[in-house]
Short mmCIF file of C-alpha atoms in Angstrom, two decimals:
data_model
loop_
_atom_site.label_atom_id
_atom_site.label_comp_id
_atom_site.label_asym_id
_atom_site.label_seq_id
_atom_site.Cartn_x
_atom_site.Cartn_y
_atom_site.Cartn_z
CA UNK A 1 22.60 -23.18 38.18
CA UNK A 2 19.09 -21.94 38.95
CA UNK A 3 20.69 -18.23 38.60
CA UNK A 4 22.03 -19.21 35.16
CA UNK A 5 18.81 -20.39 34.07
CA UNK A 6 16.78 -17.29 35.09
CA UNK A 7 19.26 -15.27 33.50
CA UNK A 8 18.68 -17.19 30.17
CA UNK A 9 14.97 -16.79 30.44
CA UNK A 10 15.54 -13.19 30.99
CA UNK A 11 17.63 -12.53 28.07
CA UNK A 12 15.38 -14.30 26.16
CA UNK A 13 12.27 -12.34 26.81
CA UNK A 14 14.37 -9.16 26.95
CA UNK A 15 15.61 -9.79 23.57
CA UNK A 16 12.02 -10.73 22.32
CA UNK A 17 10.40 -6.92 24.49
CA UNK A 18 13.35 -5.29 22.18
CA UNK A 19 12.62 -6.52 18.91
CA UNK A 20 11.78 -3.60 16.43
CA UNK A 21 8.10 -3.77 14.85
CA UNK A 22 9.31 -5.02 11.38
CA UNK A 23 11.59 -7.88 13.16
CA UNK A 24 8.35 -8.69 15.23
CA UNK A 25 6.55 -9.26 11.80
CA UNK A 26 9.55 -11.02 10.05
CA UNK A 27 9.75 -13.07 13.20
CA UNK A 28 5.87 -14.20 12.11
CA UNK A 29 5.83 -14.37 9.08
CA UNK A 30 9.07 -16.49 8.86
CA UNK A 31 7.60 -19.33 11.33
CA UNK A 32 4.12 -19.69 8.72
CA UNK A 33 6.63 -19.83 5.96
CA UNK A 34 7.91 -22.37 7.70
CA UNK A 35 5.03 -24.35 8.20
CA UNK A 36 3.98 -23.93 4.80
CA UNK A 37 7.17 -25.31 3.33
CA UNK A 38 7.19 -28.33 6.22
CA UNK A 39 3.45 -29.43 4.99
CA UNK A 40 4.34 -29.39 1.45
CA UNK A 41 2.79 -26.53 0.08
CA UNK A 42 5.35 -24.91 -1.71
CA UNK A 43 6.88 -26.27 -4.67
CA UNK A 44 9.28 -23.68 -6.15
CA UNK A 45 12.78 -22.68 -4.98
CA UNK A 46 11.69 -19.31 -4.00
CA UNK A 47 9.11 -18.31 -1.66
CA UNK A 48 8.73 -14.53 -2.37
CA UNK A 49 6.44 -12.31 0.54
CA UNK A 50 6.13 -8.69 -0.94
CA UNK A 51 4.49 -6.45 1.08
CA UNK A 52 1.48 -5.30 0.17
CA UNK A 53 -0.05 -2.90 2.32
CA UNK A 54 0.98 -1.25 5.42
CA UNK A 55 -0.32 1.28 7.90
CA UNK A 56 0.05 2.00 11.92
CA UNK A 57 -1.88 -0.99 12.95
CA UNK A 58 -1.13 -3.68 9.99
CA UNK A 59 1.35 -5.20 7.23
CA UNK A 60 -0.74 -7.45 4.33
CA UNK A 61 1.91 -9.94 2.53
CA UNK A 62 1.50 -11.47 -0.67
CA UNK A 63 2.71 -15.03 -0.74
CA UNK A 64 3.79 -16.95 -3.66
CA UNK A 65 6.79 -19.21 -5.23
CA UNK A 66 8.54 -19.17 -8.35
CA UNK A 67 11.65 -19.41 -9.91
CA UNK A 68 12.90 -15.93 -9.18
CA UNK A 69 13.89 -14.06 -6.03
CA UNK A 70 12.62 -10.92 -6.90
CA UNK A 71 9.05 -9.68 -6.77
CA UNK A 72 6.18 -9.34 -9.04
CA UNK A 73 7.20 -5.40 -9.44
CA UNK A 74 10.65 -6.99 -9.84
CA UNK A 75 12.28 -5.40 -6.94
CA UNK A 76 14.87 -7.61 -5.14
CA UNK A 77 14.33 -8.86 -1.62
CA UNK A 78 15.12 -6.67 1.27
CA UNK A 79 16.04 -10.34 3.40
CA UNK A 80 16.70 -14.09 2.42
CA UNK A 81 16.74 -16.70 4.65
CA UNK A 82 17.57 -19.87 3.41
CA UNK A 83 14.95 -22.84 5.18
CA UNK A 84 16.12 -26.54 3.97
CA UNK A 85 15.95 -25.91 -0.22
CA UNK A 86 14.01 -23.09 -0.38
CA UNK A 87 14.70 -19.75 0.20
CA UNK A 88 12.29 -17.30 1.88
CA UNK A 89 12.60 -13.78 -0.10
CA UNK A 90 10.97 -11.02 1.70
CA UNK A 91 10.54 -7.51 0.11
CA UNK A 92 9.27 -4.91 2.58
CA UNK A 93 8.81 -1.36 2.01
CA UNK A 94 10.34 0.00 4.62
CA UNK A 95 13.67 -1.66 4.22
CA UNK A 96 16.34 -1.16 1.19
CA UNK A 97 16.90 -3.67 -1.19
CA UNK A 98 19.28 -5.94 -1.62
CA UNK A 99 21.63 -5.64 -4.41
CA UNK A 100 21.36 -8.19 -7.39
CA UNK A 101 24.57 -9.55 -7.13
CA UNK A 102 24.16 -10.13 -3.63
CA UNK A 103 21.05 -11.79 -4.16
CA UNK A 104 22.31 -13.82 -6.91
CA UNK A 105 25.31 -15.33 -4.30
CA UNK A 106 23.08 -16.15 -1.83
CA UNK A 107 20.47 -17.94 -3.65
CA UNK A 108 22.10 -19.18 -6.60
CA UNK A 109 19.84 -17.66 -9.19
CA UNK A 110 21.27 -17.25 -12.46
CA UNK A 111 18.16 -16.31 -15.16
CA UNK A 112 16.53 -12.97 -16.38
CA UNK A 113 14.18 -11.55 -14.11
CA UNK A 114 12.16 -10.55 -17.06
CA UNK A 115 11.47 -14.06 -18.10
CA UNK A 116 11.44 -15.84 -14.97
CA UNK A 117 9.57 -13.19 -12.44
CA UNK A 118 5.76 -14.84 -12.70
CA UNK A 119 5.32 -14.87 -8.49
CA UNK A 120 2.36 -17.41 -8.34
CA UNK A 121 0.48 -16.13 -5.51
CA UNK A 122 -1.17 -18.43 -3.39
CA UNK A 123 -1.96 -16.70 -0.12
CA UNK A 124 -2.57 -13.10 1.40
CA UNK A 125 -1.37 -12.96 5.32
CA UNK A 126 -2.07 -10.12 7.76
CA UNK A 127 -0.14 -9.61 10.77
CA UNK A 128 0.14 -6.57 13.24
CA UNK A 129 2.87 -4.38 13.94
CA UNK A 130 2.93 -6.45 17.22
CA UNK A 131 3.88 -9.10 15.37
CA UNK A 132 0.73 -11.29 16.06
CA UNK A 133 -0.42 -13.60 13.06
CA UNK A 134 -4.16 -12.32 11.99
CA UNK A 135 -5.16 -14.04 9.10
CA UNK A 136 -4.39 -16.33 6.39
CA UNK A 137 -6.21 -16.03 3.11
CA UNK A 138 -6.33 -18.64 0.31
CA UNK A 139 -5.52 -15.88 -2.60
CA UNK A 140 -8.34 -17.76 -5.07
CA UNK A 141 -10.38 -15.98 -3.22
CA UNK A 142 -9.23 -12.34 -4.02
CA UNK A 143 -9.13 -13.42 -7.15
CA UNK A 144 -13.05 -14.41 -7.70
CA UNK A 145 -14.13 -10.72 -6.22
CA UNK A 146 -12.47 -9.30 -9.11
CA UNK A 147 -10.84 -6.45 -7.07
CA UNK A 148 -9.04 -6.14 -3.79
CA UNK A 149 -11.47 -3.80 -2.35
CA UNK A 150 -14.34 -6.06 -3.05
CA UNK A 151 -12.51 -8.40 -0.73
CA UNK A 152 -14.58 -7.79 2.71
CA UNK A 153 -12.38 -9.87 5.11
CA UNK A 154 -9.58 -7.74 4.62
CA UNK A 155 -11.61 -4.48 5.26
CA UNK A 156 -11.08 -4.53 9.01
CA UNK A 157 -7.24 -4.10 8.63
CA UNK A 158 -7.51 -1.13 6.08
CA UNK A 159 -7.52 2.28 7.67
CA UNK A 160 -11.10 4.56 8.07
CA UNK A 161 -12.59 1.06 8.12
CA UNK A 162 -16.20 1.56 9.39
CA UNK A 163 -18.48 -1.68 10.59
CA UNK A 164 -22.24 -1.49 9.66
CA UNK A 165 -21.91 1.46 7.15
CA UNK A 166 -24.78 0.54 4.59
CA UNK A 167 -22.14 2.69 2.02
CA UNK A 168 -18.46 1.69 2.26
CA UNK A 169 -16.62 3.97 0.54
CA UNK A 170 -12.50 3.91 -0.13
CA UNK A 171 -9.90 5.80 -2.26
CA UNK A 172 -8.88 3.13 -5.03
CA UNK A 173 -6.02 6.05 -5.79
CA UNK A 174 -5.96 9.91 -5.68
CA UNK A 175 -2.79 11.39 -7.50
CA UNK A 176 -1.45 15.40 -6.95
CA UNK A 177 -2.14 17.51 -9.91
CA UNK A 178 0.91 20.30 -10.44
CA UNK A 179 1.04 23.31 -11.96
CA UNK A 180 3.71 23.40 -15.02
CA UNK A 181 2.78 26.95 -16.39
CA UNK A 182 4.86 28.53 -13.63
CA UNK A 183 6.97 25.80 -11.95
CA UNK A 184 9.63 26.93 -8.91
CA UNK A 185 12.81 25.21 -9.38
CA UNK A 186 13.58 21.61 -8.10
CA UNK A 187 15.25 18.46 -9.30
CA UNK A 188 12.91 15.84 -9.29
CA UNK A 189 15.93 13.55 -7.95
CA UNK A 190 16.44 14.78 -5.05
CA UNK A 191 14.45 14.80 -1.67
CA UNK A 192 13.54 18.35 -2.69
CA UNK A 193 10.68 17.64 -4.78
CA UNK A 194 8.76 16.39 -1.59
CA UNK A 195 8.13 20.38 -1.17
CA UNK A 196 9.37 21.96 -4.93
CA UNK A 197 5.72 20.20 -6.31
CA UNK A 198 3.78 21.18 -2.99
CA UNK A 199 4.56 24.57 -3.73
CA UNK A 200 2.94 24.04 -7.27
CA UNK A 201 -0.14 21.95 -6.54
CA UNK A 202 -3.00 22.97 -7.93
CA UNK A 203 -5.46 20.03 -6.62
CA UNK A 204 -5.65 16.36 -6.26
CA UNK A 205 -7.71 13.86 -8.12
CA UNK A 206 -8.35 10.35 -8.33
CA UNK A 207 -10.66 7.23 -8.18
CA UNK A 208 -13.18 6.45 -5.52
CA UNK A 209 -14.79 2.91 -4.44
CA UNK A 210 -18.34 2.80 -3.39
CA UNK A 211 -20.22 -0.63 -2.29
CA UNK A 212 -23.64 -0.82 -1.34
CA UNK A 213 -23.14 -3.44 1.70
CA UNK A 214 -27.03 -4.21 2.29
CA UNK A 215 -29.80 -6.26 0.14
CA UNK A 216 -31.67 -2.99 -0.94
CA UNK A 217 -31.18 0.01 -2.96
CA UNK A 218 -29.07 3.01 -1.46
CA UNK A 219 -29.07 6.55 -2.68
CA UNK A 220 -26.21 9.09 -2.15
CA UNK A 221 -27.17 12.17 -2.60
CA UNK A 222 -25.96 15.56 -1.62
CA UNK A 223 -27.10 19.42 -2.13
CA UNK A 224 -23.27 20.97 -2.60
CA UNK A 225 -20.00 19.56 -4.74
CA UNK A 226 -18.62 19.64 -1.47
CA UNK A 227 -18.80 16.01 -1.24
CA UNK A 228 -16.11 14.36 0.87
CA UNK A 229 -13.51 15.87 3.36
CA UNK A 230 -9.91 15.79 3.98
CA UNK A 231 -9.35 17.92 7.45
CA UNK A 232 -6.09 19.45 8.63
CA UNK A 233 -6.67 20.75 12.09
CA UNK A 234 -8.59 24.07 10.82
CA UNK A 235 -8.06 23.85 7.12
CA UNK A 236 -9.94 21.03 5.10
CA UNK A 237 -9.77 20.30 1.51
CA UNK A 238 -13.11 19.35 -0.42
CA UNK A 239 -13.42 16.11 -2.65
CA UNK A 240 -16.19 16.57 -5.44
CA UNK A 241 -17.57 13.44 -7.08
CA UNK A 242 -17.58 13.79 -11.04
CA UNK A 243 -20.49 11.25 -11.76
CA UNK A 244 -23.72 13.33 -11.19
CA UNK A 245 -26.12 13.02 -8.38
CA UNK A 246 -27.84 11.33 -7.09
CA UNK A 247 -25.79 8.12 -7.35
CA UNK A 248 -28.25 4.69 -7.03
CA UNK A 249 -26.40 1.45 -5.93
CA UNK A 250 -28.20 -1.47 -6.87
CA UNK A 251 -27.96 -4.39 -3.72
CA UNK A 252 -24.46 -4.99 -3.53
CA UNK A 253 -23.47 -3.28 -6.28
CA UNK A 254 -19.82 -1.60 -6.28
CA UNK A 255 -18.78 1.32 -8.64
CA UNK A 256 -15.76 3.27 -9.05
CA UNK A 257 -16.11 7.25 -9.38
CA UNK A 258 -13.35 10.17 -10.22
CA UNK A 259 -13.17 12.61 -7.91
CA UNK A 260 -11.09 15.74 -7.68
CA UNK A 261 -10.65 18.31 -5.21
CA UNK A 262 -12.31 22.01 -5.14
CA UNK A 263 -9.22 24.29 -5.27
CA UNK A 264 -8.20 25.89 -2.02
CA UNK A 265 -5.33 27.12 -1.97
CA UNK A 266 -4.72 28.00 1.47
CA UNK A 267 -4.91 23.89 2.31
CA UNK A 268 -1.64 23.25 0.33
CA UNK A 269 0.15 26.41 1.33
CA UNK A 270 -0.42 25.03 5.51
CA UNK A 271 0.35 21.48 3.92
CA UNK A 272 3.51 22.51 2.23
CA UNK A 273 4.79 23.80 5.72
CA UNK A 274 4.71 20.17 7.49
CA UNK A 275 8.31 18.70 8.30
CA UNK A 276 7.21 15.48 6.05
CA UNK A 277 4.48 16.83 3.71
CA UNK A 278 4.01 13.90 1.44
CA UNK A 279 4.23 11.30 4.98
CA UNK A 280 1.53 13.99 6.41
CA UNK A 281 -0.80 14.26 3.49
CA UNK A 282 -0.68 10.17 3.30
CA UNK A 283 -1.84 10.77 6.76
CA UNK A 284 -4.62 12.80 6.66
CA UNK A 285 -6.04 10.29 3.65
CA UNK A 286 -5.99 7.16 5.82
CA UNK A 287 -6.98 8.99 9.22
CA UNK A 288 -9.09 12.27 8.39
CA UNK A 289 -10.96 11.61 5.33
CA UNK A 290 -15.04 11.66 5.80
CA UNK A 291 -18.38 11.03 3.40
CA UNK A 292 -20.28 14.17 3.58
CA UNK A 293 -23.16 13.11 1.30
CA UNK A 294 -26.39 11.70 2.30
CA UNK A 295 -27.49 7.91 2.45
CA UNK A 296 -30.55 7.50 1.56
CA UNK A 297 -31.57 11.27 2.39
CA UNK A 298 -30.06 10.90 6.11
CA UNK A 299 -27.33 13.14 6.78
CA UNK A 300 -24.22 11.70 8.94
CA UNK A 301 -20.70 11.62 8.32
CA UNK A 302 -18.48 8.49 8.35
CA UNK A 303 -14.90 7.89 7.31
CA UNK A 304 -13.58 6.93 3.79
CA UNK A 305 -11.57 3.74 3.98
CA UNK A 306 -7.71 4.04 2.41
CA UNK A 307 -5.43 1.02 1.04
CA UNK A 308 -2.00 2.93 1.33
CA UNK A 309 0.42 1.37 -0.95
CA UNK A 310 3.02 4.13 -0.29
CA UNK A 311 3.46 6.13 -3.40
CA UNK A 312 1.12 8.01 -5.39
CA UNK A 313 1.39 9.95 -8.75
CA UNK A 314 2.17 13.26 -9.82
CA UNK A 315 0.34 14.95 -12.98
CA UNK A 316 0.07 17.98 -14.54
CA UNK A 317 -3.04 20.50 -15.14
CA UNK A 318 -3.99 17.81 -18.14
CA UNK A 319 -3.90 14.47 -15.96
CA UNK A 320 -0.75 13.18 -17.97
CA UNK A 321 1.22 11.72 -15.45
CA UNK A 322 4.81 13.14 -14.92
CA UNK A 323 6.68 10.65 -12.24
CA UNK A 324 6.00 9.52 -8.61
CA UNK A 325 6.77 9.93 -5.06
CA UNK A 326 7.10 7.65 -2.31
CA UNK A 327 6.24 8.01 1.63
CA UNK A 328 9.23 8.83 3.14
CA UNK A 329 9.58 5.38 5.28
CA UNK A 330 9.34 3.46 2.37
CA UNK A 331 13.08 2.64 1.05
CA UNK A 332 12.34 0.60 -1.98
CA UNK A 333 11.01 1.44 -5.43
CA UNK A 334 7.80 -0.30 -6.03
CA UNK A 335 6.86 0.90 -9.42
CA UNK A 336 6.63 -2.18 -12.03
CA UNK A 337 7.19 -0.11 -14.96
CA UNK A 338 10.45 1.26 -13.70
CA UNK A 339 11.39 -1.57 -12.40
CA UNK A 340 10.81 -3.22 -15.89
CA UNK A 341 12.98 -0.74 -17.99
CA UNK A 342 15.44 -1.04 -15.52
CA UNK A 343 15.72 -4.44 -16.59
CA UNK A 344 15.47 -4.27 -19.86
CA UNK A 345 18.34 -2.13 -20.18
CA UNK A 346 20.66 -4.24 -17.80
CA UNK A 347 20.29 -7.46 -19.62
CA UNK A 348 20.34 -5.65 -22.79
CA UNK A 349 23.66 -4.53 -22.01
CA UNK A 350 24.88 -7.60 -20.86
#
């Protein structure tokens, strides 16, 4: 009997050591759900967790009910589980969604997504990869600092996170400028693209965050354009800051600046030769990115902070924006606007 029992315990823990990251996390997050529905918090049928942000270290979930399974870019839910008379949707990036009619058998749903998708979200939760439950935010308070980067307790979970820096800086976006004039051939369907618009990049642009984190004035201030850095083992691309400097932050104060690259085009052309070049160049924005300008007239370097939601746009030579590509782990669409017309033209049909 004693034999049978260790062999239960062993199983047990051998089937918890096995568990892939994102069934560590689902494991998690499905036990606060739980506890959230058991003391009364949730009111809706549907308890919808999109996933927000992801990187090596972290997953962010939005939390919310309402009286629609899918999410607030109205993607359907990668998992359901059904906990007393709720059900517990859960749309993660790296997992495929379900399909509609599935969804619809499972949880009985029966409206337009398009009129019933409002996800009320109440809470923001960070767990590791590990699985381990990190924090739970009351989502009022995102919404008071106006902007998710403004939000300091989440900094620590954001890759290039730096404590103490009197600057923090972060990329709010950046999006790959192409080439039209002489484009090689490639359907934009097909997993070909990844390297047909490499091949035709002409730069990369996009929006930066700056915050002034102390109770004085700070200066940045630098004697080149070449003001932030992107390194690829030898090759590094330059960021240029389009507001002109010197840039004063007032105590506290947070700004957002464009910012494009200084053409090089030996950085793409190494870039282009990676196995995954878009997974790779996602890579060297959340791991290898660095502030080259002054702080207050000292020189140092420190790393850029980067919120990777997992797809980022492509324009052309005039900034007009053409379509999008995701990271290759990610196997759901997470564009709203798609989603939307998607939509629109099923229950239009209908």
């Amino acid at each position: 009997m004693k034999q049978f029992a260790g062999l239960i315990v062993f199983l047990f823990v051998w089937s918890s050591c096995t568990l892939s990251p994102i069934d560590k996390v689902q494991q998690t997050i499905e036990t606060q759900a739980k506890l959230l529905v058991d003391s009364g918090y949730i009111e809706k049928k549907y308890i919808v967790f999109e996933d927000y942000f992801f990187n090596d270290l972290y997953r962010i979930y939005l939390i919310g009910d309402t009286e629609c399974p899918l999410d607030n870019s109205l993607g359907c839910p990668s998992r359901i589980v059904s906990y007393k008379d709720k059900f517990l949707c859960f749309s993660n990036h790296d997992e495929p969604e379900m399909l509609f009619d599935e969804v619809k058998k499972i949880t009985f749903y029966s409206g337009n997504p398009l009129n019933d998708c409002f996800n009320s979200i109440k809470w923001v939760m960070v767990v590791s990869n590990r699985g381990k439950m990190e924090k739970l935010f009351n989502y009022k308070q995102l919404e008071e600092t106006a902007t998710v980067l403004n939000w300091t307790e989440l900094w620590p979970y954001f890759s290039g996170y730096e404590a103490h820096c009197p600057v923090q800086m972060a990329f709010n976006s950046y999006n790959v400028k192409i080439d039209l004039k002489n484009p090689r051939p490639y359907n934009i369907d097909s997993l070909n693209l990844r390297r047909g618009v490499l091949e035709n990049m002409i730069g990369i642009n996009g929006k930066m965050y700056l915050k002034n984190n102390t109770d004085s004035i700070v200066m940045l201030s630098s004697d080149t354009k070449k003001h932030c850095a992107i390194v690829n083992g030898i090759d590094t691309l330059y960021l240029s800051l389009c507001d002109s400097l010197p840039i004063v932050l007032k105590p506290y104060e947070y700004r957002y600046c464009s910012f494009q690259s200084i053409p090089d085009e030996c950085f793409f052309k190494k870039l282009v030769l990676e196995r995954s070049p878009w997974d790779h160049l996602h890579c060297l924005f959340s791991d290898f990115a660095y502030n080259l300008m002054d702080v207050n007239q000292h020189k140092g370097i420190t790393r850029v902070m980067h919120v990777n939601t997992g797809w980022l746009d492509i324009c052309d030579e005039n900034d007009l924006n053409l379509f999008y590509v995701l990271d290759s782990d990610m196997k759901r669409d997470c564009n709203p606007f798609y989603k939307s017309r998607y939509w629109e033209k099923q229950f239009k049909e209908d």
